mmCIF file with all atom_site columns, C-alpha atoms in Angstrom:
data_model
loop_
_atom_site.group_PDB
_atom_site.id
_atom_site.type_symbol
_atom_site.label_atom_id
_atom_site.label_alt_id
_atom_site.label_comp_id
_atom_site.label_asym_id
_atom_site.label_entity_id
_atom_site.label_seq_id
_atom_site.pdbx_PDB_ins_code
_atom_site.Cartn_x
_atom_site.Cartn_y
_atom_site.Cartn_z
_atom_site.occupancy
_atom_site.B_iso_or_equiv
_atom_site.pdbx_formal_charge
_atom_site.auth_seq_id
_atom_site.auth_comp_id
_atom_site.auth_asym_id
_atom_site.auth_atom_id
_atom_site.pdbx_PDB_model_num
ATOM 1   C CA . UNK A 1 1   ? 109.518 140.225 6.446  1.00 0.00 ? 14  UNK A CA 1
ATOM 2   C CA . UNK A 1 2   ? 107.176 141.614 3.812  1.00 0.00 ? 15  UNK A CA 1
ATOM 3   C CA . UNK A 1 3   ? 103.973 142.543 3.791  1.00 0.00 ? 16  UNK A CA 1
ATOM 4   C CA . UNK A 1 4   ? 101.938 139.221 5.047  1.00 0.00 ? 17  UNK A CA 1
ATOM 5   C CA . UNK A 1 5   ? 103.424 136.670 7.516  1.00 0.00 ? 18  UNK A CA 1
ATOM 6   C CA . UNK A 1 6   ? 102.324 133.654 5.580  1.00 0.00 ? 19  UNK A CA 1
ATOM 7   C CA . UNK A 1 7   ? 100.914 131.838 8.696  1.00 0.00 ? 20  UNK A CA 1
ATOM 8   C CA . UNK A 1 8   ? 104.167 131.970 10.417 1.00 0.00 ? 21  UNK A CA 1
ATOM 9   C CA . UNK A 1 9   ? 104.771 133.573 13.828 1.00 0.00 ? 22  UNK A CA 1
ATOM 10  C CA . UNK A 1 10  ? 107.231 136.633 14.744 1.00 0.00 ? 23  UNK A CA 1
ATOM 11  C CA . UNK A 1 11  ? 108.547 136.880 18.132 1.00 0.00 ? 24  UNK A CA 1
ATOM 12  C CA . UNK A 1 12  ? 111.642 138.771 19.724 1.00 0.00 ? 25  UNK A CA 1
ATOM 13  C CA . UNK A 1 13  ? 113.981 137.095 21.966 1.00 0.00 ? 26  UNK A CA 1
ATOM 14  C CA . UNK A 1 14  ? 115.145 139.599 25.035 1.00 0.00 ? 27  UNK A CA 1
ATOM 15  C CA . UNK A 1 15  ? 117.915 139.120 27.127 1.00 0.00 ? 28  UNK A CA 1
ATOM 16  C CA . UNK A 1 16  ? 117.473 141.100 30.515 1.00 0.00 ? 29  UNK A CA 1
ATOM 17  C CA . UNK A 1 17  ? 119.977 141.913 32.169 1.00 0.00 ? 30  UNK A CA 1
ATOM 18  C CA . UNK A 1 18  ? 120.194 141.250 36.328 1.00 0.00 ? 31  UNK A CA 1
ATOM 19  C CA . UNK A 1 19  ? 118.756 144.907 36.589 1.00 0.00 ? 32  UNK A CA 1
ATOM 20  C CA . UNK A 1 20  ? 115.494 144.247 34.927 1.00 0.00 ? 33  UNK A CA 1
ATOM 21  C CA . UNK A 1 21  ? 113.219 141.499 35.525 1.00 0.00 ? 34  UNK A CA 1
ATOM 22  C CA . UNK A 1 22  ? 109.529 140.583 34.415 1.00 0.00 ? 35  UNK A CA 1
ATOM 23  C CA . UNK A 1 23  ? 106.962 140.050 37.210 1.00 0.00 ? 36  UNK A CA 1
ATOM 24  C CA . UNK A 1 24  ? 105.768 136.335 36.592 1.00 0.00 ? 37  UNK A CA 1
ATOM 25  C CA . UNK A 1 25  ? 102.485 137.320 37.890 1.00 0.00 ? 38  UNK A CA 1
ATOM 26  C CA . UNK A 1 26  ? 101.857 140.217 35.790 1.00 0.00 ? 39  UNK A CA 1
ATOM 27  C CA . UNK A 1 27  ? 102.436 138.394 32.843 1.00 0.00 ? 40  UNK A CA 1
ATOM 28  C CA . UNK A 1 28  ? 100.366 135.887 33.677 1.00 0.00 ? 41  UNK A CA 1
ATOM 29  C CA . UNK A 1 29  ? 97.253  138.226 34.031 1.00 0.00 ? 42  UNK A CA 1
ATOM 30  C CA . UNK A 1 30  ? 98.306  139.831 31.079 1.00 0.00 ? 43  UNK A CA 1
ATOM 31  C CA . UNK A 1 31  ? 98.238  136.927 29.415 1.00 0.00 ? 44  UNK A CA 1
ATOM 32  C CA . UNK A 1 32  ? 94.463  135.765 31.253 1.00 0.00 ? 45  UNK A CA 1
ATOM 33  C CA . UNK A 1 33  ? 93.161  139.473 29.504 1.00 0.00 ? 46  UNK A CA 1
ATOM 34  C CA . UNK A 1 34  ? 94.824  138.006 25.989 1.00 0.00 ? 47  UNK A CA 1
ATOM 35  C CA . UNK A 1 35  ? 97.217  141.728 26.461 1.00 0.00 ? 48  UNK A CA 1
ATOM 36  C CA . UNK A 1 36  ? 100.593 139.575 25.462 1.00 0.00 ? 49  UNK A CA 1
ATOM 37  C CA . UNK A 1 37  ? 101.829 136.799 25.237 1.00 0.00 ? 50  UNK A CA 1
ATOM 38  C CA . UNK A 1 38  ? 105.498 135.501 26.821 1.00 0.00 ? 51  UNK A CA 1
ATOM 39  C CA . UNK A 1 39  ? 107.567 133.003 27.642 1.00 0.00 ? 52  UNK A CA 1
ATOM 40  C CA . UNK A 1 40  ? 109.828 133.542 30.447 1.00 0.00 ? 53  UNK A CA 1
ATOM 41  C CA . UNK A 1 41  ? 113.465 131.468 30.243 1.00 0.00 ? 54  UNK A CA 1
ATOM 42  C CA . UNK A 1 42  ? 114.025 130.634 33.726 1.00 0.00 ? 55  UNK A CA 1
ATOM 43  C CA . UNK A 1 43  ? 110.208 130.260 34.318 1.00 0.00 ? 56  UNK A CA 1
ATOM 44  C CA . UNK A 1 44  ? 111.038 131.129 37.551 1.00 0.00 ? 57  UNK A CA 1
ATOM 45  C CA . UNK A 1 45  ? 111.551 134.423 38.815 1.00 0.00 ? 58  UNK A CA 1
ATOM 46  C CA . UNK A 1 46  ? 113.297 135.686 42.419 1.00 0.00 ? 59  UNK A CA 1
ATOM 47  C CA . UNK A 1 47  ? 111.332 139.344 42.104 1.00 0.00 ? 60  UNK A CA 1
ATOM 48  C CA . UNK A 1 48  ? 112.677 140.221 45.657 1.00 0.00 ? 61  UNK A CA 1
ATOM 49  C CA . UNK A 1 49  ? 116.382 139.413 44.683 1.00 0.00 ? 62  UNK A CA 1
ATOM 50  C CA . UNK A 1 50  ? 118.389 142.633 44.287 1.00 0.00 ? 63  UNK A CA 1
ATOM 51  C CA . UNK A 1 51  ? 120.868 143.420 41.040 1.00 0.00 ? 64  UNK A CA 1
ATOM 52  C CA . UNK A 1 52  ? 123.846 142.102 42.253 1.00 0.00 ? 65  UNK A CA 1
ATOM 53  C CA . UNK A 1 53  ? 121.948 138.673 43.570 1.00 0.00 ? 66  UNK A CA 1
ATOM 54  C CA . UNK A 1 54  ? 119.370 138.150 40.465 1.00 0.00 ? 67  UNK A CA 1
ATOM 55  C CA . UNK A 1 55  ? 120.218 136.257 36.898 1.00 0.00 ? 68  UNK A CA 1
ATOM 56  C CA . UNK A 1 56  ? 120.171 136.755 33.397 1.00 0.00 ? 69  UNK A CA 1
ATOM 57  C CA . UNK A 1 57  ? 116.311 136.952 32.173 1.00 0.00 ? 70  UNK A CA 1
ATOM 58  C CA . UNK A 1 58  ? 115.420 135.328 28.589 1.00 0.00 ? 71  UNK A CA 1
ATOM 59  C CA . UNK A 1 59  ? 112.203 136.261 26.995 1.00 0.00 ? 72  UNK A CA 1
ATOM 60  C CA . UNK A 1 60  ? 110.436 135.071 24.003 1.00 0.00 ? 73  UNK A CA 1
ATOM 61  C CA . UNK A 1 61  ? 108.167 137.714 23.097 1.00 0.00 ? 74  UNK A CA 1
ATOM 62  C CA . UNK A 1 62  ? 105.611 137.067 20.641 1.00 0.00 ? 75  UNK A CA 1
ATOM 63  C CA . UNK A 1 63  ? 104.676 139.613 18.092 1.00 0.00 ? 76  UNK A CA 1
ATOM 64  C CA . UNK A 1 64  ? 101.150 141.030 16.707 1.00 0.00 ? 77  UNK A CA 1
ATOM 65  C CA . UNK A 1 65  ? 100.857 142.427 13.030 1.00 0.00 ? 78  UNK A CA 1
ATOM 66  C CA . UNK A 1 66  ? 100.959 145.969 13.741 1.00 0.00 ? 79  UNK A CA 1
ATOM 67  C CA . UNK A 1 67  ? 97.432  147.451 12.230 1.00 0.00 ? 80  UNK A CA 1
ATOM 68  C CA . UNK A 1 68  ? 98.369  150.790 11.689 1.00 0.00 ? 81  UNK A CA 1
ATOM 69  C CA . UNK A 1 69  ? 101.827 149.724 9.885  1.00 0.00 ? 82  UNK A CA 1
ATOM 70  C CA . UNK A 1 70  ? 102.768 147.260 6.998  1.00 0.00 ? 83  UNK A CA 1
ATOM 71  C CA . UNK A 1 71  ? 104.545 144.749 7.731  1.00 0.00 ? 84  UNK A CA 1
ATOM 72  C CA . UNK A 1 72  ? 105.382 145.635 11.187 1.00 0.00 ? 85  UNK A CA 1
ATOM 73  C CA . UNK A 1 73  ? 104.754 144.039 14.707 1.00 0.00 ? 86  UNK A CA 1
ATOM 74  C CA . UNK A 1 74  ? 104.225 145.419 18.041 1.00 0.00 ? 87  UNK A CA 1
ATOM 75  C CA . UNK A 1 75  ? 104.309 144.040 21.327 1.00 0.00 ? 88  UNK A CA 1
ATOM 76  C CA . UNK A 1 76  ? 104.262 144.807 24.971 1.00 0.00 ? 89  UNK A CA 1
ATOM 77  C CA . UNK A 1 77  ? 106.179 143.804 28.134 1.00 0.00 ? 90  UNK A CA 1
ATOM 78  C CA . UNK A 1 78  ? 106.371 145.156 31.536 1.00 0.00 ? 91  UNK A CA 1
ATOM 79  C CA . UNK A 1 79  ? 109.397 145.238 32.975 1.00 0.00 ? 92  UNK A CA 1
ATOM 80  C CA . UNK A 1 80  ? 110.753 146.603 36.112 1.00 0.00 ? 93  UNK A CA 1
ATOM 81  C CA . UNK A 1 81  ? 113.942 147.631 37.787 1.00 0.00 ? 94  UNK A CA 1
ATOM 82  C CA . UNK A 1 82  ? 115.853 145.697 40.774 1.00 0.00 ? 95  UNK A CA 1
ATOM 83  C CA . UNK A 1 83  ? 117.532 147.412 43.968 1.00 0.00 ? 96  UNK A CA 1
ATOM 84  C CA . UNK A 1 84  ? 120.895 148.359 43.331 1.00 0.00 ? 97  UNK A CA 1
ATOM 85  C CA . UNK A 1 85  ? 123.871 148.768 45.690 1.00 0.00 ? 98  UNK A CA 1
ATOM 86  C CA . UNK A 1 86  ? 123.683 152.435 46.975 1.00 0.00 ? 99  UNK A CA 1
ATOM 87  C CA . UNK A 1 87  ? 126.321 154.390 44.860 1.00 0.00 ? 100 UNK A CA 1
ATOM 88  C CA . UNK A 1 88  ? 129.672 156.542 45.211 1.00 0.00 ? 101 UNK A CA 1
ATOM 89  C CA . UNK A 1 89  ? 128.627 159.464 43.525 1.00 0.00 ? 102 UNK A CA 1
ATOM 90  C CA . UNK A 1 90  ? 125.752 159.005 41.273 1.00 0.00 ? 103 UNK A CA 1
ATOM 91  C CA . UNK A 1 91  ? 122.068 158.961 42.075 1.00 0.00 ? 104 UNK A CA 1
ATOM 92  C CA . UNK A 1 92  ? 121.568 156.509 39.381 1.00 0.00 ? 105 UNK A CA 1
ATOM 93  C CA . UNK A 1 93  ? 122.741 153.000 38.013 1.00 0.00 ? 106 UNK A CA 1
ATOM 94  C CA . UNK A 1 94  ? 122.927 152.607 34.061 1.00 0.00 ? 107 UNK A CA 1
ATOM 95  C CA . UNK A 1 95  ? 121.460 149.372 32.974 1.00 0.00 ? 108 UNK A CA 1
ATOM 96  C CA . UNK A 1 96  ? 121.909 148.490 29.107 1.00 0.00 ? 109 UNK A CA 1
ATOM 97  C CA . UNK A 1 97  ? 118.971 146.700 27.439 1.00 0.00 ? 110 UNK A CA 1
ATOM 98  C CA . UNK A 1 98  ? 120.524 145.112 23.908 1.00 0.00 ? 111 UNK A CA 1
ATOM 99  C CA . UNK A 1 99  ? 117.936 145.185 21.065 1.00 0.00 ? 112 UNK A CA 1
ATOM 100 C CA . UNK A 1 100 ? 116.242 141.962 20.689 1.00 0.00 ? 113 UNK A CA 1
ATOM 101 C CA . UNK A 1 101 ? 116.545 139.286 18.121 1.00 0.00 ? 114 UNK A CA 1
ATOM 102 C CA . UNK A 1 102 ? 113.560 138.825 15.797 1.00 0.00 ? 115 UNK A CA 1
ATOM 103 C CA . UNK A 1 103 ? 112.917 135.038 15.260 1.00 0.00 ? 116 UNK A CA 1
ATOM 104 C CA . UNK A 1 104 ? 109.938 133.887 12.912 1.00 0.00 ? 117 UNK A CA 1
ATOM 105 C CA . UNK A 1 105 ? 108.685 130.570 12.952 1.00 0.00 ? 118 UNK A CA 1
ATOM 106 C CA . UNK A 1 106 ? 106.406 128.823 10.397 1.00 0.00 ? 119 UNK A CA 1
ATOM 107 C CA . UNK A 1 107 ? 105.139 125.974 12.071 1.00 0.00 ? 120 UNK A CA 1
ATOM 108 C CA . UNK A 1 108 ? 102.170 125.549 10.122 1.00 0.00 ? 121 UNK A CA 1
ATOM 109 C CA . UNK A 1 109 ? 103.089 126.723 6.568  1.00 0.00 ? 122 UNK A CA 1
ATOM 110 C CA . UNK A 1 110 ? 105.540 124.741 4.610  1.00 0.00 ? 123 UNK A CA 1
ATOM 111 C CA . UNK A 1 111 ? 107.340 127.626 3.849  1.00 0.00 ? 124 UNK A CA 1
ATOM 112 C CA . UNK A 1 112 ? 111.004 127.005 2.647  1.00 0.00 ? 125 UNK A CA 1
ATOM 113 C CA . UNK A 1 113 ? 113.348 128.037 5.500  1.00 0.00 ? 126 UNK A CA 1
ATOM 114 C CA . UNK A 1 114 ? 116.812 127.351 3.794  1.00 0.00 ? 127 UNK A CA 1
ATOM 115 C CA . UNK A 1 115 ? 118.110 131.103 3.679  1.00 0.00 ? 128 UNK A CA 1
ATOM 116 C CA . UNK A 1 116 ? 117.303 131.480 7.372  1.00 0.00 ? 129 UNK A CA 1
ATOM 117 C CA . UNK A 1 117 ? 120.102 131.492 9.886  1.00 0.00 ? 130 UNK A CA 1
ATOM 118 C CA . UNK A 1 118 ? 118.636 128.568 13.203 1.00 0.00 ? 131 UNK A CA 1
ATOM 119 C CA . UNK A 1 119 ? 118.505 130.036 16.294 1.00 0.00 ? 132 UNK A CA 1
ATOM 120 C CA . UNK A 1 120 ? 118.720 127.961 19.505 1.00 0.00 ? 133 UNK A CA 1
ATOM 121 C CA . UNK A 1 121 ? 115.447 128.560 20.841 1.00 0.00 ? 134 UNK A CA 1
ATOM 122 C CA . UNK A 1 122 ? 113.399 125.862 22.242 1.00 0.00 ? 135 UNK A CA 1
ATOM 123 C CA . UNK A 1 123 ? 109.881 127.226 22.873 1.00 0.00 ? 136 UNK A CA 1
ATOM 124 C CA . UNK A 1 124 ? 106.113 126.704 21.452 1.00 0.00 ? 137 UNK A CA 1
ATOM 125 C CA . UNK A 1 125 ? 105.173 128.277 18.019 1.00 0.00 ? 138 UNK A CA 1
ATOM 126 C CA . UNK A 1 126 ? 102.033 130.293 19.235 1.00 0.00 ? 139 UNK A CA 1
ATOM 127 C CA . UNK A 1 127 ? 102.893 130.422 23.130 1.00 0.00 ? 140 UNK A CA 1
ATOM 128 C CA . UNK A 1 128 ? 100.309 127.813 23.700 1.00 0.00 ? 141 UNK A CA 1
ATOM 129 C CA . UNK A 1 129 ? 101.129 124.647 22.200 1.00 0.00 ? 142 UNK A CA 1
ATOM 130 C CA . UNK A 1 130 ? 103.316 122.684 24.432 1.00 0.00 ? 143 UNK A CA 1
ATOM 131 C CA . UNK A 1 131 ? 105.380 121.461 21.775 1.00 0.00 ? 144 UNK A CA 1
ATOM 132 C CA . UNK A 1 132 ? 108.789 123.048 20.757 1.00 0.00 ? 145 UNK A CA 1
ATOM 133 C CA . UNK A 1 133 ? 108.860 124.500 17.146 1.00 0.00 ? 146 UNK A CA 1
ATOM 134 C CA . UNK A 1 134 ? 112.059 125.145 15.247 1.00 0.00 ? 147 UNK A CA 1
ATOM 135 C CA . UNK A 1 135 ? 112.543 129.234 14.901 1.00 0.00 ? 148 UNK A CA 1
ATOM 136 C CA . UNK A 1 136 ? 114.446 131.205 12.645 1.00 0.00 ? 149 UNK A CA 1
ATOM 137 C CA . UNK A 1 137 ? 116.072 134.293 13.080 1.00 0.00 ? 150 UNK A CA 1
ATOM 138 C CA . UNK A 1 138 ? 116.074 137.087 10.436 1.00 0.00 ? 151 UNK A CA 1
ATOM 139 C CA . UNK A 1 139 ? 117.090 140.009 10.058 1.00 0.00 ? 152 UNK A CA 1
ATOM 140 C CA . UNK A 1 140 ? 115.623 143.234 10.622 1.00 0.00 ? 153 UNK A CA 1
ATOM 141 C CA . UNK A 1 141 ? 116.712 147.212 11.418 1.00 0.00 ? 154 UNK A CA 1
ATOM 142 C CA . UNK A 1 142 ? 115.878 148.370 14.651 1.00 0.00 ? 155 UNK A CA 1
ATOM 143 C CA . UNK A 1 143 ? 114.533 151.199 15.913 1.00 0.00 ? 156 UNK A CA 1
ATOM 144 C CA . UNK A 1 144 ? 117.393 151.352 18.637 1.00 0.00 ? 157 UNK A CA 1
ATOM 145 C CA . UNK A 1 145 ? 120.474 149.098 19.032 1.00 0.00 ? 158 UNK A CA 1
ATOM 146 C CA . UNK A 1 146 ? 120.107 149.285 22.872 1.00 0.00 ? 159 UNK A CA 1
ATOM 147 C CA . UNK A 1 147 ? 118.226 151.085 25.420 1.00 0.00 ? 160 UNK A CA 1
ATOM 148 C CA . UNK A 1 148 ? 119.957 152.909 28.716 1.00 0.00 ? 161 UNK A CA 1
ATOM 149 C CA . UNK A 1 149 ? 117.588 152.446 31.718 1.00 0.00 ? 162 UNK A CA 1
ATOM 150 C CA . UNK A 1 150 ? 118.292 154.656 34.242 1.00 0.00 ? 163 UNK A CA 1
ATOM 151 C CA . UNK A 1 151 ? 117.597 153.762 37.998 1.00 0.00 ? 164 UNK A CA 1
ATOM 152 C CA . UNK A 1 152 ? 117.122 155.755 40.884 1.00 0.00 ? 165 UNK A CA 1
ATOM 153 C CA . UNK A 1 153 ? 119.323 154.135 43.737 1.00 0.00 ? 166 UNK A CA 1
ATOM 154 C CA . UNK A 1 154 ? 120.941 155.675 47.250 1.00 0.00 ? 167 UNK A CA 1
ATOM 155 C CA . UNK A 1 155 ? 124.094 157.165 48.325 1.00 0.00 ? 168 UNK A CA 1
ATOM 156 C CA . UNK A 1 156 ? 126.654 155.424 50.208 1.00 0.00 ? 169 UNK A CA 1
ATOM 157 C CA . UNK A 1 157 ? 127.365 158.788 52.344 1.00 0.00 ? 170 UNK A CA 1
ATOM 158 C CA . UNK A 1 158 ? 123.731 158.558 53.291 1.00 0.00 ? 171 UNK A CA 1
ATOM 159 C CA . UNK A 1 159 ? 124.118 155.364 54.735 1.00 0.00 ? 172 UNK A CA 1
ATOM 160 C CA . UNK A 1 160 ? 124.632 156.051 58.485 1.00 0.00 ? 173 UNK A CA 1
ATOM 161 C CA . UNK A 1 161 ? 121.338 158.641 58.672 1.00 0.00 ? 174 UNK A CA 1
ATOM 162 C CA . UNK A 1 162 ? 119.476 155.986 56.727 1.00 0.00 ? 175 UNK A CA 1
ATOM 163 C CA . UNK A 1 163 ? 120.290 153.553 59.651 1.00 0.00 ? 176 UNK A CA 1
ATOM 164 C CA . UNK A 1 164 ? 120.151 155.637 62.358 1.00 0.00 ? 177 UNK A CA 1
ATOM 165 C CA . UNK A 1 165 ? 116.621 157.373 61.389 1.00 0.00 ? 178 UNK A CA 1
ATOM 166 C CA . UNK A 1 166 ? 115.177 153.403 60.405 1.00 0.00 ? 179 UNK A CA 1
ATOM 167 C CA . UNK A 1 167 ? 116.098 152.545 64.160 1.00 0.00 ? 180 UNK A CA 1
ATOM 168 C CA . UNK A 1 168 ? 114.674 155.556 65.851 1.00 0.00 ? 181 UNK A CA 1
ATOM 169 C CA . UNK A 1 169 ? 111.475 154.655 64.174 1.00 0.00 ? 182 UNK A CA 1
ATOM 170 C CA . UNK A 1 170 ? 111.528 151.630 64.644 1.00 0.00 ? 183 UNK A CA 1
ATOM 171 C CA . UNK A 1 171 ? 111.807 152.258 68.622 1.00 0.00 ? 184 UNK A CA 1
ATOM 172 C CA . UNK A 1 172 ? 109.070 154.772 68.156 1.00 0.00 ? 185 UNK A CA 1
ATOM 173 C CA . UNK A 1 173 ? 106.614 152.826 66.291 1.00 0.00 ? 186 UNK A CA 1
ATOM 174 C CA . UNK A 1 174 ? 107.166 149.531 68.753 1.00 0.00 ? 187 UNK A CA 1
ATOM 175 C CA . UNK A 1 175 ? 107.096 151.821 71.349 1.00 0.00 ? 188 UNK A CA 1
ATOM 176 C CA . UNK A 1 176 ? 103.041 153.439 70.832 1.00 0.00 ? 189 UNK A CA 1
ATOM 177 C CA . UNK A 1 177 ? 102.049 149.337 69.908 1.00 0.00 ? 190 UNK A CA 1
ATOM 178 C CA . UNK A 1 178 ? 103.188 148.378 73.129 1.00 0.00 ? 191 UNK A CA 1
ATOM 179 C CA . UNK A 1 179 ? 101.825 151.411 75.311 1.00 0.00 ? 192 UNK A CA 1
ATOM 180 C CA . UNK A 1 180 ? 98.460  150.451 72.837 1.00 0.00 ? 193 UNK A CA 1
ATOM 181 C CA . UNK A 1 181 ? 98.455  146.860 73.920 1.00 0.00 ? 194 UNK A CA 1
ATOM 182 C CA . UNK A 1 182 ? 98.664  147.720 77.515 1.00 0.00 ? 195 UNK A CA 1
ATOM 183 C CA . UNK A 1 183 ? 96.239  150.270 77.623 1.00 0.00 ? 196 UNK A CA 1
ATOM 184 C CA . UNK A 1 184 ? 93.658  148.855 75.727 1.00 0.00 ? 197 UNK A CA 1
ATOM 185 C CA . UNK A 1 185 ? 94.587  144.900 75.755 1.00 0.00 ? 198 UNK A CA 1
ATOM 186 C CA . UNK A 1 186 ? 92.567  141.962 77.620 1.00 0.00 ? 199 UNK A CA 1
ATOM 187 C CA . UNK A 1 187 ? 94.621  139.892 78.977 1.00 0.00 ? 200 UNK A CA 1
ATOM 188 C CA . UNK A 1 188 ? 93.142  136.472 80.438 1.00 0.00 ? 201 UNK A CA 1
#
C-alpha cells in the first residue's frame, strides 16, 4: 500500500467459519466507544445457535493506520467460539480461521483504480455512510495464512454422568424451593 493511504480506506474482509461468531452487541458498544468499526454480513446473528446449527459469518473490518508502523493497519475484533458436539476422543474441536482479504477503497480521492482486481463487496466506504462504495482488493503478505482455534468441548463417554448428575440436581435444587415455599410462603 505504501506509505500514505491517499484518502482511501483499508478494510479486511473475514469469513468466519460456523465455529466463530461476533457478538452483535459487543460490536455495537465497541463501536458507541469509537474502539472499531464493523460490518457484520448477515447483520443478524443467532449467538445461542451451536456449531453444527450456526452459518457462515462475513465481516468487513475496517482498518486504522497503524502509528507505531509505516504503512501498516491494525484492527480489532472480538470473536468467540460456539458449542460443539461433545467429541470421540479429543477434548478439543479445530476450527480454521483463513487470513482475510485486504480491500481498499478510495471513495473520495480520484485515485486511478485500473490495476486493482474488484471485489464483490457491497458495503459503506467509512462504515457510516449508508451508501455502497466500490472496493478493491490488493494484495498484501500476511502475517499468517490461517489461524487454528482450538475449543474446549465434552466427551461423548461422559455423556451418561453428565445427565444423570444434571437430573439429581435438578431434583435437589426443586426440591429445597419447594420445602422454602412451604415453609416460609403466604398463601391467601
Amino acid at each position: 500500500l505504501g506509505k500514505d493511504t491517499g484518502g482511501c480506506t483499508v478494510a479486511a474482509r473475514i469469513h468466519l467459519p460456523p465455529g466463530i461468531y461476533v457478538d452483535p452487541y459487543e460490536l455495537a458498544s465497541l463501536q458507541q466507544q469509537n474502539l472499531t468499526k464493523a460490518v457484520l454480513i448477515p447483520d443478524v446473528i443467532d449467538v445461542e445457535a451451536p456449531e453444527y446449527l450456526a452459518t457462515d459469518l462475513l465481516v468487513l473490518l475496517y482498518m486504522e493506520p497503524d502509528p507505531g508502523c509505516s504503512g501498516c493497519f491494525s484492527a480489532a475484533l472480538p470473536v468467540h467460539g460456539r458449542y460443539h458436539r461433545p467429541a470421540e476422543d479429543s477434548e478439543k474441536a479445530l476450527v480454521v480461521l483463513k487470513g482475510p482479504e485486504v480491500l481498499v477503497c478510495c471513495c473520495d480521492s480520484g485515485l486511478s483504480a485500473e490495476c486493482w482486481k474488484p471485489a464483490e463487496v457491497e458495503a459503506p466506504c467509512s462504515g457510516k455512510t449508508s451508501s455502497p462504495c466500490q472496493w478493491y482488493s490488493i494484495t498484501h503478505k500476511p502475517v499468517y495464512e490461517e489461524s487454528i482455534l482450538h475449543v474446549p468441548v465434552g466427551l461423548r463417554q461422559h455423556s451418561s454422568l453428565v445427565c444423570v448428575v444434571t437430573l439429581l440436581v435438578t431434583v435437589l435444587c426443586s426440591s429445597l424451593i419447594l420445602a422454602a415455599v412451604c415453609k416460609y410462603g403466604h398463601f391467601s
